[in-house]
């Protein structure tokens, strides 16, 4: 699906709905005495008021701009999502947003909520059962409008939709080869370079973690390298994004239960989808940053040749790992990618993964668990971006004592630690494969929702895309 964004100096006659924040009336929208009285009375108790003129809707949103700025912006996104549902009910496909001169950022936030809340995944619905979303065009009305800002918002929404589509795609139609093929198509469209390593190359690189997880699959693994290298860049050393690309996770021989677990495991490649969507945005918007995305991909199944608890594998780094749980597979292929990242002498590496149920149990679906060894100032920029886009980060510690839990009697490491602090011991495992500034983001909680949460629609949410885009823009 596609939503077009346009900028105009005055309202468009083909739009049947007009959205106004905090009484920012344009000259061309005048209310009569009765309408004004109705509006004033309703705004005493309601944050959203609709005046229905039959041939057009005028929607007034009252936002509490006395709140902390990021809370106000989130309120505006939620209002936009609420309005999106109203437009759907009324079958209105175009809306004019009157840009507030005092609160332009809030208007953009409402547009973001309008667009993100309209996402649908209808690919496998029969034509007769499809009810496509009505909204196809959002117009910004005003004289002080940034064309660049509108273009970037349109690309951000497109990137989020791309990531959501990938996460929502069933494993029956998206193995690791097809996922890599999607990345290649994204590269052609946006203008970034793609290299796809297949099984023989992965063997040459001694990526024992990725190969071990793949042993139970009839489909080969892939390792995708996506590069955005502009002619003029702010950073000489690249920023590397690593995304977990497990297209389906049964748990392997350590089989998951089906209900509320395995049945949602098509989403276990959400980290890979997120970092690919971020580099897509960076290339389309020509961000002046050298960025590389690394995405190791396979499924994890319990075939007769599947790796088993008790096995010892040799990683790309040369570390040996005793496997005690085949459902702790994501850290194995991420570790190979983190080790491979060293060849680029990176400025910063951020990995994104649906890594542990422990992260979800700790903070639920409202935030991201983060940890790492990057300097505090850099981590704080990322957390500020998380607040701004409302993909908030809770930083967990990586104290030395947590490393005791993953020491093995027969190898360098175990792939799983104690039951307590599981999200941290998973991060501690990954830390062994880094020697550069590094941040780990565990998106297991918010990556996939069983029911919609405002503009975070049911299914894949693409959590992490908006966070990392805002973070990268703050580095420019």
Tab-separated table of N, CA, C and O in Angstrom, residues 223-224 226 239-245 269-276 278 291-297 330-342 344 346 348-354 430 433-434 436 438-443 468:
chain	number	residue	atom	x	y	z
A	223	UNK	N	23.956	-14.851	4.042
A	223	UNK	CA	24.543	-13.772	4.839
A	223	UNK	C	24.548	-12.551	3.933
A	223	UNK	O	25.272	-12.507	2.936
A	224	UNK	N	23.702	-11.580	4.236
A	224	UNK	CA	23.533	-10.407	3.372
A	224	UNK	C	24.343	-9.232	3.886
A	224	UNK	O	24.311	-8.924	5.082
A	226	UNK	N	24.696	-5.273	3.145
A	226	UNK	CA	24.080	-4.124	2.486
A	226	UNK	C	24.918	-2.890	2.800
A	226	UNK	O	25.201	-2.617	3.963
A	239	UNK	N	29.274	2.977	10.306
A	239	UNK	CA	28.338	2.515	11.334
A	239	UNK	C	27.735	1.223	10.802
A	239	UNK	O	27.258	1.171	9.665
A	240	UNK	N	27.773	0.179	11.603
A	240	UNK	CA	27.300	-1.132	11.160
A	240	UNK	C	26.050	-1.519	11.945
A	240	UNK	O	26.020	-1.426	13.169
A	241	UNK	N	25.044	-1.940	11.207
A	241	UNK	CA	23.797	-2.434	11.793
A	241	UNK	C	23.715	-3.934	11.526
A	241	UNK	O	23.832	-4.366	10.374
A	242	UNK	N	23.534	-4.709	12.569
A	242	UNK	CA	23.447	-6.159	12.444
A	242	UNK	C	22.034	-6.582	12.814
A	242	UNK	O	21.518	-6.189	13.866
A	243	UNK	N	21.391	-7.368	11.955
A	243	UNK	CA	20.013	-7.782	12.216
A	243	UNK	C	19.847	-9.289	12.184
A	243	UNK	O	20.333	-9.959	11.261
A	244	UNK	N	19.195	-9.814	13.183
A	244	UNK	CA	18.900	-11.251	13.240
A	244	UNK	C	17.896	-11.607	12.149
A	244	UNK	O	16.838	-11.005	12.057
A	245	UNK	N	18.220	-12.630	11.343
A	245	UNK	CA	17.370	-12.985	10.218
A	245	UNK	C	16.855	-14.410	10.270
A	245	UNK	O	16.883	-15.106	9.247
A	269	UNK	N	12.743	-12.807	12.262
A	269	UNK	CA	13.686	-12.084	11.400
A	269	UNK	C	13.426	-10.586	11.437
A	269	UNK	O	13.907	-9.837	10.582
A	270	UNK	N	12.677	-10.129	12.450
A	270	UNK	CA	12.322	-8.705	12.526
A	270	UNK	C	13.545	-7.812	12.594
A	270	UNK	O	13.567	-6.729	12.003
A	271	UNK	N	14.587	-8.230	13.306
A	271	UNK	CA	15.807	-7.425	13.377
A	271	UNK	C	16.423	-7.215	12.008
A	271	UNK	O	16.874	-6.108	11.667
A	272	UNK	N	16.460	-8.286	11.201
A	272	UNK	CA	16.986	-8.165	9.842
A	272	UNK	C	16.144	-7.239	8.987
A	272	UNK	O	16.673	-6.426	8.217
A	273	UNK	N	14.816	-7.344	9.110
A	273	UNK	CA	13.925	-6.463	8.363
A	273	UNK	C	14.136	-5.009	8.759
A	273	UNK	O	14.130	-4.104	7.909
A	274	UNK	N	14.334	-4.776	10.053
A	274	UNK	CA	14.517	-3.409	10.556
A	274	UNK	C	15.781	-2.779	9.986
A	274	UNK	O	15.748	-1.654	9.463
A	275	UNK	N	16.920	-3.468	10.081
A	275	UNK	CA	18.169	-2.833	9.633
A	275	UNK	C	18.182	-2.656	8.119
A	275	UNK	O	18.748	-1.682	7.604
A	276	UNK	N	17.536	-3.565	7.379
A	276	UNK	CA	17.436	-3.394	5.927
A	276	UNK	C	16.572	-2.176	5.598
A	276	UNK	O	16.901	-1.400	4.689
A	278	UNK	N	16.164	0.446	7.461
A	278	UNK	CA	16.911	1.651	7.849
A	278	UNK	C	17.903	2.043	6.752
A	278	UNK	O	18.012	3.226	6.392
A	291	UNK	N	27.124	3.520	6.029
A	291	UNK	CA	26.363	2.567	6.824
A	291	UNK	C	26.425	1.197	6.156
A	291	UNK	O	26.278	1.083	4.929
A	292	UNK	N	26.630	0.173	6.955
A	292	UNK	CA	26.641	-1.209	6.468
A	292	UNK	C	25.666	-2.012	7.317
A	292	UNK	O	25.637	-1.871	8.541
A	293	UNK	N	24.858	-2.831	6.671
A	293	UNK	CA	23.970	-3.747	7.389
A	293	UNK	C	24.404	-5.179	7.115
A	293	UNK	O	24.674	-5.543	5.961
A	294	UNK	N	24.495	-5.982	8.161
A	294	UNK	CA	24.863	-7.392	8.062
A	294	UNK	C	23.691	-8.219	8.581
A	294	UNK	O	23.236	-8.019	9.703
A	295	UNK	N	23.213	-9.163	7.760
A	295	UNK	CA	22.024	-9.933	8.138
A	295	UNK	C	22.265	-11.421	7.876
A	295	UNK	O	22.149	-11.895	6.735
A	296	UNK	N	22.611	-12.184	8.922
A	296	UNK	CA	22.707	-13.634	8.784
A	296	UNK	C	21.314	-14.239	8.845
A	296	UNK	O	20.495	-13.852	9.682
A	297	UNK	N	21.020	-15.199	7.955
A	297	UNK	CA	19.642	-15.688	7.867
A	297	UNK	C	19.566	-17.197	7.652
A	297	UNK	O	20.333	-17.767	6.860
A	330	UNK	N	19.605	-17.430	18.045
A	330	UNK	CA	19.836	-16.117	17.465
A	330	UNK	C	21.194	-15.561	17.820
A	330	UNK	O	21.866	-14.950	16.981
A	331	UNK	N	21.634	-15.790	19.053
A	331	UNK	CA	22.936	-15.274	19.487
A	331	UNK	C	24.085	-15.942	18.744
A	331	UNK	O	25.152	-15.353	18.601
A	332	UNK	N	23.872	-17.178	18.240
A	332	UNK	CA	24.939	-17.872	17.528
A	332	UNK	C	25.205	-17.234	16.172
A	332	UNK	O	26.355	-16.973	15.802
A	333	UNK	N	24.151	-16.962	15.417
A	333	UNK	CA	24.391	-16.351	14.106
A	333	UNK	C	24.708	-14.874	14.226
A	333	UNK	O	25.489	-14.326	13.426
A	334	UNK	N	24.165	-14.195	15.249
A	334	UNK	CA	24.553	-12.801	15.489
A	334	UNK	C	26.024	-12.700	15.856
A	334	UNK	O	26.716	-11.764	15.440
A	335	UNK	N	26.518	-13.666	16.649
A	335	UNK	CA	27.924	-13.648	17.050
A	335	UNK	C	28.843	-13.739	15.839
A	335	UNK	O	29.876	-13.066	15.774
A	336	UNK	N	28.469	-14.566	14.863
A	336	UNK	CA	29.271	-14.639	13.635
A	336	UNK	C	29.270	-13.301	12.911
A	336	UNK	O	30.310	-12.852	12.397
A	337	UNK	N	28.111	-12.655	12.846
A	337	UNK	CA	28.024	-11.358	12.161
A	337	UNK	C	28.809	-10.288	12.911
A	337	UNK	O	29.489	-9.450	12.295
A	338	UNK	N	28.741	-10.290	14.243
A	338	UNK	CA	29.491	-9.314	15.036
A	338	UNK	C	30.989	-9.518	14.866
A	338	UNK	O	31.764	-8.551	14.803
A	339	UNK	N	31.398	-10.763	14.792
A	339	UNK	CA	32.815	-11.050	14.558
A	339	UNK	C	33.239	-10.586	13.167
A	339	UNK	O	34.308	-9.993	12.986
A	340	UNK	N	32.396	-10.843	12.172
A	340	UNK	CA	32.695	-10.425	10.806
A	340	UNK	C	32.785	-8.910	10.704
A	340	UNK	O	33.575	-8.371	9.916
A	341	UNK	N	32.019	-8.194	11.506
A	341	UNK	CA	32.001	-6.725	11.466
A	341	UNK	C	33.364	-6.119	11.787
A	341	UNK	O	33.651	-4.976	11.398
A	342	UNK	N	34.221	-6.856	12.479
A	342	UNK	CA	35.530	-6.320	12.859
A	342	UNK	C	36.364	-5.927	11.652
A	342	UNK	O	37.202	-5.013	11.739
A	344	UNK	N	35.701	-4.259	9.197
A	344	UNK	CA	35.418	-2.905	8.722
A	344	UNK	C	35.959	-1.824	9.655
A	344	UNK	O	35.819	-0.635	9.357
A	346	UNK	N	34.788	-0.644	12.534
A	346	UNK	CA	33.615	0.243	12.612
A	346	UNK	C	33.729	1.306	13.688
A	346	UNK	O	34.387	1.139	14.707
A	348	UNK	N	30.887	2.305	15.130
A	348	UNK	CA	29.868	1.826	16.069
A	348	UNK	C	29.137	0.665	15.416
A	348	UNK	O	28.892	0.679	14.208
A	349	UNK	N	28.796	-0.334	16.217
A	349	UNK	CA	27.967	-1.447	15.753
A	349	UNK	C	26.729	-1.523	16.643
A	349	UNK	O	26.839	-1.508	17.869
A	350	UNK	N	25.556	-1.589	16.011
A	350	UNK	CA	24.294	-1.779	16.728
A	350	UNK	C	23.638	-3.034	16.175
A	350	UNK	O	23.419	-3.140	14.968
A	351	UNK	N	23.365	-3.996	17.049
A	351	UNK	CA	22.614	-5.158	16.583
A	351	UNK	C	21.178	-5.069	17.073
A	351	UNK	O	20.892	-4.528	18.145
A	352	UNK	N	20.272	-5.575	16.255
A	352	UNK	CA	18.833	-5.526	16.534
A	352	UNK	C	18.296	-6.943	16.383
A	352	UNK	O	18.472	-7.566	15.332
A	353	UNK	N	17.609	-7.451	17.419
A	353	UNK	CA	17.187	-8.840	17.371
A	353	UNK	C	16.009	-9.110	18.291
A	353	UNK	O	15.908	-8.540	19.382
A	354	UNK	N	15.120	-9.983	17.833
A	354	UNK	CA	14.118	-10.579	18.714
A	354	UNK	C	14.831	-11.717	19.438
A	354	UNK	O	14.690	-12.882	19.083
A	430	UNK	N	27.069	-12.144	23.449
A	430	UNK	CA	27.420	-11.388	22.245
A	430	UNK	C	28.645	-10.507	22.462
A	430	UNK	O	29.449	-10.316	21.540
A	433	UNK	N	32.182	-11.281	21.238
A	433	UNK	CA	32.526	-11.253	19.823
A	433	UNK	C	32.714	-9.830	19.303
A	433	UNK	O	32.732	-9.594	18.100
A	434	UNK	N	32.853	-8.884	20.230
A	434	UNK	CA	33.040	-7.480	19.860
A	434	UNK	C	34.349	-6.956	20.424
A	434	UNK	O	34.775	-7.365	21.507
A	436	UNK	N	34.865	-3.348	19.637
A	436	UNK	CA	34.578	-2.013	19.119
A	436	UNK	C	33.384	-1.464	19.900
A	436	UNK	O	32.713	-2.214	20.631
A	438	UNK	N	29.795	-0.852	20.822
A	438	UNK	CA	28.707	-1.758	20.433
A	438	UNK	C	27.492	-1.556	21.326
A	438	UNK	O	27.612	-1.322	22.530
A	439	UNK	N	26.309	-1.617	20.695
A	439	UNK	CA	25.035	-1.549	21.414
A	439	UNK	C	24.153	-2.689	20.923
A	439	UNK	O	24.038	-2.924	19.706
A	440	UNK	N	23.542	-3.379	21.869
A	440	UNK	CA	22.633	-4.485	21.560
A	440	UNK	C	21.210	-4.076	21.900
A	440	UNK	O	20.938	-3.590	23.006
A	441	UNK	N	20.290	-4.240	20.950
A	441	UNK	CA	18.877	-3.907	21.143
A	441	UNK	C	18.034	-5.163	20.998
A	441	UNK	O	17.980	-5.768	19.916
A	442	UNK	N	17.392	-5.557	22.085
A	442	UNK	CA	16.524	-6.735	22.084
A	442	UNK	C	15.081	-6.256	21.920
A	442	UNK	O	14.504	-5.664	22.836
A	443	UNK	N	14.500	-6.514	20.746
A	443	UNK	CA	13.154	-6.030	20.422
A	443	UNK	C	12.110	-7.139	20.536
A	443	UNK	O	11.025	-7.049	19.942
A	468	UNK	N	16.183	4.052	14.847
A	468	UNK	CA	17.525	4.124	14.256
A	468	UNK	C	17.632	5.231	13.212
A	468	UNK	O	18.688	5.862	13.074
